[in-house]
Amino acid sequence: MKDSDKIALITGITGQDGSYLCELLLAKGYKVHGVVRRTSNMLRSRIEHLRRNEEIYDQQLFLHYGDLSDSTTLRRIVGDVRPMELYHLAGQSHVGLSFEIPESTCEEAGMATLRLLEVARSQPQPVKFYHASSSEIFGNASEIPQTENTPLRPTSPYGCAKAFATQLARVYRESHGLYVCNGILYNHESPRRGENFVTRKIARAAARIARNLDNELVLGNLESQRDWGRAQDYVQAMWLMLQHETADDYVVATGETHSVREFVDAAFAVVDLPWEKYVKHDPSFDRPTEPARLVGCADKIRETLSWKPAGSFRQLVHEMVEAELAAIDPRF
Ligand code: G4F
């Protein structure tokens, strides 16, 4: 690809994945355009360091106001930007919350993807489309580990919306010949994770309790198991997918599962505290239904795109707790 062709558009650029992907693409010489909501907290957001950099902002990184419900604006932005690669990451992504706000979750995770697929297919130049699918599409999975061919059996409104969008992406690839990839990502975490996701909540609490800023951590189901990887590695997988000659779907996972209890145990070990003394259970954090054991088989992306996750579970926990300690006191 010529340097002048390297133009990417990211929806959800202010999120954990969007911000890491933005950094990755800038480092590769892309001009990066991001869609941000008028209400997005632009200040102190995860891309604030890039916005404040005069060599980057408005030179290589450009932000556009838009909303996933507003197809006219999305169409205008895509028409003006003429991206070669479109990474669609935006939308309500909290599974537990999707039981409380199912309609807006389905609107954002489902219908908005349809809207963007329609916009992409009507562009005069070819647009490579990345859709952020999720392991939640497998829900009560019929097999362990799950692959790209595992049947979809979602157990949450969020999982249903992602399953709908994933299937639509396949239909657009097969019936309209659009270059569209589903990245079926398992949980991926980092110090930039939102504070209401369990890993960040635990890492933050361990650090705050160690510094006497809090005295308890209230959680839901400690026995839930997840396949947790590093977000920085997973955005690399997104980019790799769009560099391949043909569009396809890929599971992105570590292939290992750990329970919430194990995460708690590892996080409190970093600050050398006995977690049993501080962790309480509140059933309001339990979900009406939980997926069965979600663990991904990443053989296809490993073999086709030479992607593999870096670092261990313990290193991930360590990195997240250390980041929280540093945020409390940068001397640590
Ligand atoms: O951190 P979580 O909220 O992540 P979840 O539900 O697995 O979803 C994340 O990963 C998916 C796969 O990539 C994405 F599609 C999705 O958008 C999101 O990024 O919860 C993890 C587990 C659950 O089993 C939950 O029941 O932790 C359990 N948990 C226990 N106590 C808790 C808590 N989860 C949260 N958020 N808060 C708790 O207090």
Coordinates of C-alpha atoms and ligand atoms in Angstrom, one line a residue:
M1 CA 0.0 0.0 0.0
K2 CA 1.3 3.5 -0.9
D3 CA 1.6 5.9 2.1
S4 CA -1.0 8.2 0.6
D5 CA -3.5 5.3 0.6
K6 CA -3.1 4.7 4.3
I7 CA -6.3 6.3 5.5
A8 CA -8.3 4.7 8.3
L9 CA -11.5 5.6 9.9
I10 CA -12.3 4.3 13.4
T11 CA -15.6 4.4 15.2
G12 CA -15.1 4.2 19.0
I13 CA -11.7 5.8 18.8
T14 CA -11.9 7.1 22.4
G15 CA -12.4 3.6 23.8
Q16 CA -9.8 1.2 25.0
D17 CA -9.4 -0.6 21.7
G18 CA -9.9 2.5 19.6
S19 CA -7.1 4.4 21.4
Y20 CA -4.6 1.5 21.1
L21 CA -5.5 0.9 17.4
C22 CA -5.1 4.7 16.7
E23 CA -1.6 4.6 18.2
L24 CA -0.7 1.5 16.2
L25 CA -2.0 3.0 12.9
L26 CA -0.3 6.3 13.5
A27 CA 3.0 4.5 14.1
K28 CA 2.5 2.7 10.8
G29 CA 2.2 6.0 8.9
Y30 CA -1.6 6.1 8.5
K31 CA -3.8 9.2 8.6
V32 CA -6.3 8.3 11.2
H33 CA -9.8 9.7 11.3
G34 CA -12.1 9.0 14.3
V35 CA -15.8 9.4 14.8
V36 CA -16.6 10.9 18.2
R37 CA -20.0 11.7 19.8
R38 CA -20.7 15.2 20.8
T39 CA -21.0 13.9 24.4
S40 CA -17.7 12.0 24.3
N41 CA -15.5 13.1 27.1
M42 CA -12.8 14.6 24.9
L43 CA -10.8 16.0 27.8
R44 CA -8.8 13.4 29.7
S45 CA -9.9 10.7 27.3
R46 CA -7.7 7.9 26.2
I47 CA -6.5 9.9 23.2
E48 CA -6.0 13.2 24.9
H49 CA -2.2 12.8 24.7
L50 CA -2.5 12.6 20.9
R51 CA -5.0 15.5 20.8
R52 CA -2.5 17.7 22.6
N53 CA 0.4 16.8 20.3
E54 CA 0.5 19.5 17.6
E55 CA 2.5 17.3 15.3
I56 CA -0.2 14.7 15.4
Y57 CA -3.6 16.4 15.9
D58 CA -5.0 17.8 12.7
Q59 CA -1.9 16.6 10.8
Q60 CA -2.2 12.8 11.1
L61 CA -5.2 12.4 13.4
F62 CA -8.6 14.0 12.7
L63 CA -11.8 13.8 14.7
H64 CA -15.3 14.1 13.3
Y65 CA -18.5 14.5 15.3
G66 CA -21.0 11.8 14.4
D67 CA -23.4 9.4 16.0
L68 CA -24.1 5.8 15.2
S69 CA -27.8 6.5 14.9
D70 CA -27.3 9.2 12.3
S71 CA -26.7 7.6 8.9
T72 CA -26.6 10.9 7.0
T73 CA -23.7 12.1 9.0
L74 CA -21.9 8.7 8.9
R75 CA -22.3 8.7 5.1
R76 CA -20.9 12.3 4.8
I77 CA -17.9 11.4 7.0
V78 CA -17.1 8.3 5.1
G79 CA -17.6 10.1 1.8
D80 CA -15.3 13.0 2.9
V81 CA -12.6 10.8 4.5
R82 CA -12.5 8.1 1.8
P83 CA -11.0 5.5 4.1
M84 CA -9.3 2.4 2.7
E85 CA -9.9 0.7 6.1
L86 CA -12.8 1.2 8.4
Y87 CA -12.7 -0.2 11.9
H88 CA -16.1 -0.3 13.5
L89 CA -15.5 -0.6 17.3
A90 CA -18.1 1.8 18.7
G91 CA -21.2 0.9 20.8
Q92 CA -22.4 -0.1 24.3
S93 CA -20.2 -3.0 25.2
H94 CA -21.1 -3.9 28.8
V95 CA -22.8 -7.3 28.8
G96 CA -24.4 -6.9 32.3
L97 CA -25.8 -3.4 31.4
S98 CA -27.3 -4.9 28.2
F99 CA -29.9 -6.6 30.3
E100 CA -31.0 -3.2 31.7
I101 CA -30.8 -1.3 28.4
P102 CA -31.4 -4.0 25.7
E103 CA -33.0 -1.7 23.1
S104 CA -30.2 0.9 22.9
T105 CA -27.6 -1.9 23.1
C106 CA -29.2 -3.7 20.1
E107 CA -29.5 -0.4 18.3
E108 CA -25.8 0.4 18.8
A109 CA -24.2 -3.1 18.4
G110 CA -26.7 -4.3 15.8
M111 CA -28.4 -1.7 13.6
A112 CA -25.5 0.7 13.6
T113 CA -23.3 -2.0 12.0
L114 CA -25.9 -2.5 9.3
R115 CA -25.9 1.3 8.7
L116 CA -22.1 1.3 8.3
L117 CA -22.1 -1.7 6.1
E118 CA -24.6 0.0 3.8
V119 CA -22.4 3.2 3.7
A120 CA -19.3 1.1 3.0
R121 CA -20.9 -0.8 0.2
S122 CA -22.0 2.4 -1.6
Q123 CA -18.5 4.0 -1.7
P124 CA -16.9 4.5 -5.1
Q125 CA -13.5 3.2 -3.8
P126 CA -13.2 -0.3 -2.1
V127 CA -13.4 0.0 1.7
K128 CA -12.0 -2.8 3.9
F129 CA -14.3 -3.2 6.9
Y130 CA -13.4 -4.5 10.3
H131 CA -16.4 -5.5 12.5
A132 CA -15.7 -5.9 16.3
S133 CA -17.6 -9.1 16.9
S134 CA -17.3 -10.9 20.3
S135 CA -17.0 -14.2 22.0
E136 CA -20.4 -13.3 23.5
I137 CA -22.0 -14.6 20.2
F138 CA -21.2 -18.2 21.4
G139 CA -22.9 -17.8 24.8
N140 CA -23.9 -21.3 25.9
A141 CA -21.3 -22.7 23.5
S142 CA -21.9 -26.2 22.2
E143 CA -18.1 -26.9 22.2
I144 CA -14.9 -26.0 24.0
P145 CA -12.8 -24.3 22.8
Q146 CA -14.8 -22.3 20.3
T147 CA -13.7 -21.7 16.7
E148 CA -15.0 -19.6 13.8
N149 CA -17.5 -22.5 13.0
T150 CA -19.0 -22.9 16.5
P151 CA -22.8 -22.3 16.3
L152 CA -24.0 -19.0 17.7
R153 CA -26.0 -19.3 21.0
P154 CA -25.8 -15.9 22.7
T155 CA -27.1 -15.6 26.3
S156 CA -27.4 -11.8 26.6
P157 CA -29.0 -8.9 24.6
Y158 CA -25.5 -7.8 23.8
G159 CA -24.5 -11.2 22.5
C160 CA -27.7 -11.3 20.4
A161 CA -26.9 -7.9 18.9
K162 CA -23.3 -9.0 18.1
A163 CA -24.6 -12.3 16.6
F164 CA -27.0 -10.3 14.3
A165 CA -24.2 -7.9 13.2
T166 CA -21.7 -10.8 12.8
Q167 CA -24.1 -12.6 10.5
L168 CA -24.9 -9.4 8.6
A169 CA -21.2 -8.9 8.0
R170 CA -21.0 -12.4 6.5
V171 CA -24.0 -11.7 4.3
Y172 CA -22.4 -8.5 3.0
R173 CA -19.2 -10.3 2.3
E174 CA -20.9 -13.2 0.5
S175 CA -23.7 -11.4 -1.3
H176 CA -22.3 -8.0 -2.0
G177 CA -18.6 -8.9 -2.2
L178 CA -17.7 -6.3 0.4
Y179 CA -14.3 -6.9 2.1
V180 CA -15.5 -7.4 5.7
C181 CA -13.8 -9.3 8.5
N182 CA -15.4 -10.3 11.9
G183 CA -12.8 -10.2 14.6
I184 CA -14.4 -12.6 17.2
L185 CA -12.5 -11.2 20.2
Y186 CA -12.4 -12.8 23.6
N187 CA -12.0 -10.5 26.7
H188 CA -9.1 -8.2 26.3
E189 CA -7.9 -5.9 29.1
S190 CA -5.4 -3.2 29.8
P191 CA -5.0 -0.2 32.2
R192 CA -7.3 1.7 29.7
R193 CA -10.2 -0.7 30.4
G194 CA -13.5 1.0 31.5
E195 CA -13.8 1.0 35.3
N196 CA -17.0 -1.0 35.3
F197 CA -15.4 -4.1 33.7
V198 CA -14.3 -6.7 36.3
T199 CA -10.6 -6.7 35.7
R200 CA -10.2 -2.9 35.9
K201 CA -12.5 -2.8 38.9
I202 CA -10.4 -5.4 40.7
A203 CA -7.0 -3.8 39.8
R204 CA -8.2 -0.4 40.9
A205 CA -9.6 -1.7 44.1
A206 CA -6.4 -3.7 45.0
A207 CA -4.3 -0.5 44.5
R208 CA -6.7 1.8 46.4
I209 CA -7.0 -0.6 49.3
A210 CA -3.2 -1.0 49.4
R211 CA -3.0 2.8 49.6
N212 CA -5.8 3.1 52.3
L213 CA -8.1 4.9 49.9
D214 CA -10.8 2.2 50.0
N215 CA -11.5 -0.7 52.3
E216 CA -13.6 -3.2 50.3
L217 CA -14.3 -4.5 46.8
V218 CA -17.8 -5.5 46.0
L219 CA -18.2 -8.1 43.2
G220 CA -20.7 -10.4 41.5
N221 CA -19.9 -14.0 40.5
L222 CA -16.3 -15.0 41.5
E223 CA -16.6 -18.4 39.7
S224 CA -17.1 -16.9 36.2
Q225 CA -14.4 -17.9 33.9
R226 CA -13.0 -15.9 31.0
D227 CA -10.3 -16.0 28.4
W228 CA -8.4 -12.8 29.2
G229 CA -5.8 -11.3 26.8
R230 CA -4.0 -8.0 26.4
A231 CA -5.9 -5.3 24.4
Q232 CA -2.6 -4.1 22.8
D233 CA -2.1 -7.5 21.2
Y234 CA -5.7 -7.7 20.0
V235 CA -5.7 -4.4 18.1
Q236 CA -2.6 -5.8 16.2
A237 CA -4.9 -8.7 15.2
M238 CA -7.5 -6.3 13.9
W239 CA -5.0 -4.6 11.6
L240 CA -3.5 -7.9 10.4
M241 CA -7.0 -9.1 9.4
L242 CA -7.4 -6.2 7.0
Q243 CA -3.9 -6.7 5.4
H244 CA -4.8 -10.2 4.2
E245 CA -5.7 -10.7 0.6
T246 CA -9.2 -12.1 1.4
A247 CA -11.6 -11.1 4.0
D248 CA -12.5 -13.7 6.6
D249 CA -13.6 -14.2 10.3
Y250 CA -11.0 -14.9 13.0
V251 CA -11.2 -15.9 16.7
V252 CA -8.7 -13.9 18.7
A253 CA -8.1 -15.5 22.1
T254 CA -5.3 -16.8 24.4
G255 CA -6.9 -20.3 24.7
E256 CA -6.6 -20.1 28.5
T257 CA -9.3 -19.5 31.0
H258 CA -9.1 -18.1 34.5
S259 CA -11.9 -17.3 37.1
V260 CA -12.7 -13.9 38.5
R261 CA -11.5 -15.4 41.8
E262 CA -8.1 -16.1 40.3
F263 CA -7.9 -12.6 38.9
V264 CA -8.7 -11.2 42.4
D265 CA -6.1 -13.5 44.0
A266 CA -3.4 -12.5 41.5
A267 CA -4.2 -8.7 41.8
F268 CA -4.1 -8.7 45.7
A269 CA -0.9 -10.7 45.5
V270 CA 0.7 -7.8 43.7
V271 CA 0.1 -5.5 46.7
D272 CA 0.7 -8.3 49.2
L273 CA -2.8 -8.3 50.8
P274 CA -5.2 -11.1 51.7
W275 CA -8.1 -10.6 49.4
E276 CA -10.6 -12.6 51.5
K277 CA -10.5 -9.8 54.0
Y278 CA -11.7 -7.2 51.6
V279 CA -13.9 -8.8 48.9
K280 CA -17.7 -8.9 49.4
H281 CA -20.4 -10.4 47.2
D282 CA -23.4 -8.3 46.0
P283 CA -26.0 -10.3 44.0
S284 CA -26.9 -7.1 42.1
F285 CA -23.6 -7.7 40.1
D286 CA -24.7 -11.2 39.2
R287 CA -26.0 -11.6 35.6
P288 CA -29.5 -13.1 34.9
T289 CA -27.6 -15.6 32.7
E290 CA -23.9 -16.2 32.1
P291 CA -22.3 -17.9 29.1
A292 CA -20.9 -21.4 29.5
R293 CA -17.1 -21.7 29.5
L294 CA -15.9 -19.2 26.8
V295 CA -12.4 -20.1 25.6
G296 CA -11.2 -19.5 22.1
C297 CA -9.2 -21.5 19.7
A298 CA -7.0 -19.0 17.8
D299 CA -5.4 -21.6 15.5
K300 CA -6.7 -19.9 12.3
I301 CA -5.3 -16.5 13.0
R302 CA -2.1 -18.0 14.2
E303 CA -1.6 -20.0 11.1
T304 CA -3.0 -17.6 8.5
L305 CA -1.8 -14.2 9.9
S306 CA 1.0 -15.3 12.2
W307 CA -0.7 -13.6 15.1
K308 CA -0.1 -14.7 18.7
P309 CA -0.8 -13.2 22.1
A310 CA 2.2 -11.9 24.1
G311 CA 2.5 -12.2 27.8
S312 CA 0.9 -14.3 30.5
F313 CA -2.2 -13.9 32.6
R314 CA 0.0 -13.0 35.7
Q315 CA 1.8 -10.3 33.6
L316 CA -1.5 -8.8 32.5
V317 CA -2.8 -8.6 36.1
H318 CA 0.6 -7.2 37.3
E319 CA 0.6 -4.5 34.6
M320 CA -3.0 -3.4 35.5
V321 CA -2.4 -3.2 39.2
E322 CA 1.0 -1.4 38.7
A323 CA -0.7 1.1 36.5
E324 CA -3.3 1.8 39.2
L325 CA -0.6 2.3 41.8
A326 CA 1.2 4.7 39.5
A327 CA -2.0 6.6 38.9
I328 CA -2.4 7.1 42.6
D329 CA 1.3 8.1 43.1
P330 CA 3.5 8.4 40.1
R331 CA 6.6 7.7 42.3
F332 CA 5.7 4.0 42.5
Ligands
G4F1 O1 -15.5 -7.7 32.7 P1 -16.9 -8.1 32.4 O2 -18.0 -7.2 32.5 O3 -16.7 -8.6 30.8 P2 -17.7 -9.5 29.9 O4 -19.1 -9.6 30.4 O5 -17.0 -10.9 29.7 O6 -17.7 -8.8 28.5 C1 -16.5 -8.2 27.9 O7 -15.8 -9.1 27.1 C2 -16.6 -9.5 25.9 C3 -15.8 -10.5 25.1 O8 -14.7 -9.9 24.5 C4 -17.0 -8.3 25.1 F1 -17.8 -8.7 24.1 C5 -17.8 -7.3 26.0 O9 -18.0 -6.2 25.2 C6 -16.9 -7.0 27.2 O10 -15.7 -6.3 26.7 O11 -17.3 -9.5 33.2 C7 -16.5 -10.6 33.2 C8 -17.0 -11.6 34.2 C9 -18.5 -11.9 34.0 O12 -18.8 -13.2 34.1 C10 -19.2 -11.2 35.2 O13 -20.4 -11.8 35.7 O14 -16.9 -11.1 35.5 C11 -18.1 -11.3 36.2 N1 -18.1 -10.3 37.3 C12 -18.1 -10.6 38.6 N2 -18.3 -9.5 39.4 C13 -18.3 -9.0 37.2 C14 -18.3 -8.5 38.5 N3 -18.3 -8.2 36.1 C15 -18.4 -6.9 36.3 N4 -18.4 -6.0 35.2 N5 -18.5 -6.3 37.5 C16 -18.4 -7.1 38.7 O15 -18.5 -6.6 39.8

